[in-house]
Amino acid sequence: MAADKSFYLTTPIYYVNDAPHIGHAYTTVAGDVLTRWHRQRGESVWFLTGTDEHGQKVLNTAQSNNTKPQDWCDRLVDSAWKPVWQDLNIANDDFIRTTEKRHTIRVQNFLQGLKDAGHIYAGKFEGPYCIGCEEFKLPGDLDKGMCKIHSKPVEMLSEDNWFFKLSAFVGPLLEHYKSNPGACEPASARNEVISFLEGEVRDLSISRSTFDWGIPVPWDTKQVIYVWFDALLNYATAVGLGDEPDSEGGKKFAKTWPADVHLVGKDILRFHAIIWPAMLMAAGVAVPKKVFAHGWLLVGGEKMSKSKLTGIAPSDITKDFGVDAFRYYFLKAIPFGSDGSFSWEDMAARYTSELANDFGNLASRLIAMIEKYCDNKIPQVAKDNELAQSLTQTVKTADDAICALDFQGGINAIMDFCKQVNGYVTIKQPWVVAKDAANKAQLDEILYNTAESLRALAVLLHPVMPEVTEKLWQSLGASSLGAIGDQQISKVSNWGQLPAGSVVTKTEVLFPRLEEVK
Ligand code: MSP
């Protein structure tokens, strides 16, 4: 492995049969927060997202819209997927589309390699298939003939296909998960994978012959490669899988592979934790370090989805609450790895108490007091030992939690520090201290400690809420310390960074009251 290996994180690539909803945004925002955090740890980072464009589901949607599948995909990617990620401030380094040549060629080469090595054979598939999942189903996956995930009838397929000897990898996969528990998280997901592997694992049909929207099987061009086999490879094709070691792609691959984290929803865990590593093992390529399965956003107790008409677009929320509150809410309110119900009431309550009151008000009160009592300038450097010590602990707790994908734990630690700073201001009562000019030194101390705490809060919350923290950074006159995104997590708790004399400026309110935005 290259010594300067990047921290490489991926999201699933999304089907382009429709525009993104908040379930998709949940995964992508989590990936964005985690990669921003790692960048602020000073690591080299590579963050990939993209779109899954082949298969029956996308083809059917394009046809029912009287559009050619490629045109449909181009339109959706340009008008919906890329703009939504931009609106949500997603800082991905690359965006892969499975219809791109860089992907299709590498997929064909990979498959040919598996065939040459004896991992592929001809067979007949007979059984149920869910187009919503794009998955060959087992009897236990169905409920009265319907897919349990989509509550829709399955198709009965009977096709001559090419098969991948998945069953040959059961032993190595079990060994892998038993000796590397961190390779599949949380523990509930790992247990599910292990018990699946301990059951009957069948070989996998990896081609389809009844439609042509896919990548042709290189030695049998009447068949297209099964959409999941094609899609899973995106994580590796995007960074140069199979390229000569000294080529550009080969160097990129050495720098990024294996992926550090594949973020996925729990519905697509088996593809990522069983089929994908088996494909890689067959090809002699390193398996990903971690597959992390998060839970579902529920609406009315069920998985939120467009096909069940419970889909909510990110803009439905951001138009009232703003992008930062959207990013904050889902990661703070739901333990990553568990299901969580979305409700407007909970969103509004947290917005008001945690963001507008605890964080936003603290910032606006401090700026107003520095304007009023200190002629707009950050006072002399001071140090409150209790706040400083607690900040050191906060940074450690938050860093440990976020690196372990416990976003809720990490944000809780940061917001607890914010509460502590509020408590400090309440107890010290700077507005009372200010009444007597003889107390100026004491007043300056209180205001410096508060400003310095806000500097730290801005940096720690930047990965979660890039926009408001940037505003706060400007407002505190902290730009002389460099760009906020360049501030290192490991240095946040070095007390006394905000230079005395920096000019503060009033900004617009960080989190406007909800009555005002509606
Ligand atoms: N195209 C496949 C993934 C291929 S990756 C090689 C796919 N796409 S998807 O668009 O249907 O879903 C992508 C992701 O969105 C999944 O991780 C899924 O769990 C997530 N979500 C879709 N609805 C969701 C919720 N209601 N809640 C949380 N995440 C959900 O599957």
Short mmCIF file of C-alpha atoms and ligand atoms in Angstrom, two decimals, residues 11-17 21-27 51-53 57 81 98 132-134 150 227-228 230-235 263-268 271-272 294-299 302-306 310 339-340, ligand 1:
data_model
loop_
_atom_site.label_atom_id
_atom_site.label_comp_id
_atom_site.label_asym_id
_atom_site.label_seq_id
_atom_site.Cartn_x
_atom_site.Cartn_y
_atom_site.Cartn_z
CA THR A 11 -21.56 6.57 -1.42
CA PRO A 12 -23.75 4.14 -3.32
CA ILE A 13 -24.28 5.22 -6.89
CA TYR A 14 -27.92 6.14 -7.19
CA TYR A 15 -30.47 4.93 -9.73
CA VAL A 16 -31.44 7.68 -12.08
CA ASN A 17 -35.03 6.58 -12.45
CA HIS A 21 -35.00 12.35 -2.11
CA ILE A 22 -33.89 12.81 1.47
CA GLY A 23 -33.01 9.11 1.84
CA HIS A 24 -30.34 9.52 -0.84
CA ALA A 25 -29.26 12.85 0.61
CA TYR A 26 -28.85 11.23 4.02
CA THR A 27 -26.08 8.91 2.77
CA THR A 51 -25.12 7.39 -10.66
CA ASP A 52 -26.18 3.85 -11.53
CA GLU A 53 -27.62 4.12 -15.00
CA LYS A 57 -35.51 -0.14 -13.76
CA TRP A 81 -28.57 14.79 -9.30
CA THR A 98 -21.82 3.88 -15.15
CA GLY A 132 -37.17 -2.17 -7.82
CA CYS A 133 -34.22 -3.87 -6.09
CA GLU A 134 -32.74 -5.16 -9.37
CA HIS A 150 -40.92 -2.49 -2.49
CA VAL A 227 -26.63 -4.16 -13.26
CA TRP A 228 -25.32 -4.81 -9.73
CA ASP A 230 -21.62 -3.46 -13.22
CA ALA A 231 -22.55 -0.94 -10.48
CA LEU A 232 -20.43 -2.35 -7.65
CA LEU A 233 -17.35 -2.07 -9.80
CA ASN A 234 -17.77 1.72 -9.98
CA TYR A 235 -15.88 2.09 -6.70
CA LEU A 263 -21.36 3.93 3.02
CA VAL A 264 -24.57 2.09 2.17
CA GLY A 265 -28.16 1.81 3.32
CA LYS A 266 -29.02 -1.45 5.07
CA ASP A 267 -31.16 -2.58 2.13
CA ILE A 268 -28.09 -2.92 -0.05
CA PHE A 271 -24.49 -6.67 -2.30
CA HIS A 272 -21.67 -4.74 -0.67
CA HIS A 294 -26.90 2.95 7.96
CA GLY A 295 -30.59 2.71 8.75
CA TRP A 296 -33.61 4.03 6.92
CA LEU A 297 -35.37 7.33 7.20
CA LEU A 298 -38.92 6.39 7.98
CA VAL A 299 -42.04 8.32 7.19
CA GLU A 302 -42.15 2.89 6.70
CA LYS A 303 -38.99 3.34 4.64
CA MET A 304 -39.43 6.66 2.94
CA SER A 305 -39.51 6.14 -0.81
CA LYS A 306 -40.75 7.77 -3.95
CA THR A 310 -43.63 9.14 0.80
CA ASP A 339 -33.66 3.67 11.53
CA GLY A 340 -35.09 7.08 12.36
N1 MSP B 1 -28.12 1.80 -7.43
C1 MSP B 1 -28.16 1.11 -6.19
C2 MSP B 1 -26.83 1.22 -5.46
C3 MSP B 1 -25.65 0.72 -6.24
S1 MSP B 1 -24.17 0.95 -5.37
C4 MSP B 1 -23.06 0.08 -6.21
C5 MSP B 1 -29.27 1.67 -5.32
N2 MSP B 1 -29.66 2.88 -5.58
S2 MSP B 1 -30.84 3.66 -4.86
O1 MSP B 1 -30.91 4.92 -5.52
O2 MSP B 1 -32.03 2.87 -4.87
O3 MSP B 1 -30.49 3.81 -3.34
C6 MSP B 1 -29.26 4.25 -2.93
C7 MSP B 1 -29.16 4.45 -1.46
O4 MSP B 1 -30.19 5.28 -0.95
C8 MSP B 1 -29.20 3.17 -0.66
O5 MSP B 1 -28.09 3.17 0.22
C9 MSP B 1 -30.46 3.26 0.12
O6 MSP B 1 -30.37 2.65 1.36
C10 MSP B 1 -30.60 4.75 0.27
N3 MSP B 1 -31.96 5.08 0.59
C11 MSP B 1 -33.05 5.03 -0.21
N4 MSP B 1 -34.15 5.29 0.56
C12 MSP B 1 -33.77 5.50 1.84
C13 MSP B 1 -34.40 5.88 3.01
N5 MSP B 1 -35.70 6.04 3.09
N6 MSP B 1 -33.64 6.10 4.10
C14 MSP B 1 -32.27 6.03 4.08
N7 MSP B 1 -31.65 5.66 2.99
C15 MSP B 1 -32.37 5.28 1.90
O7 MSP B 1 -29.70 1.00 -4.41
#
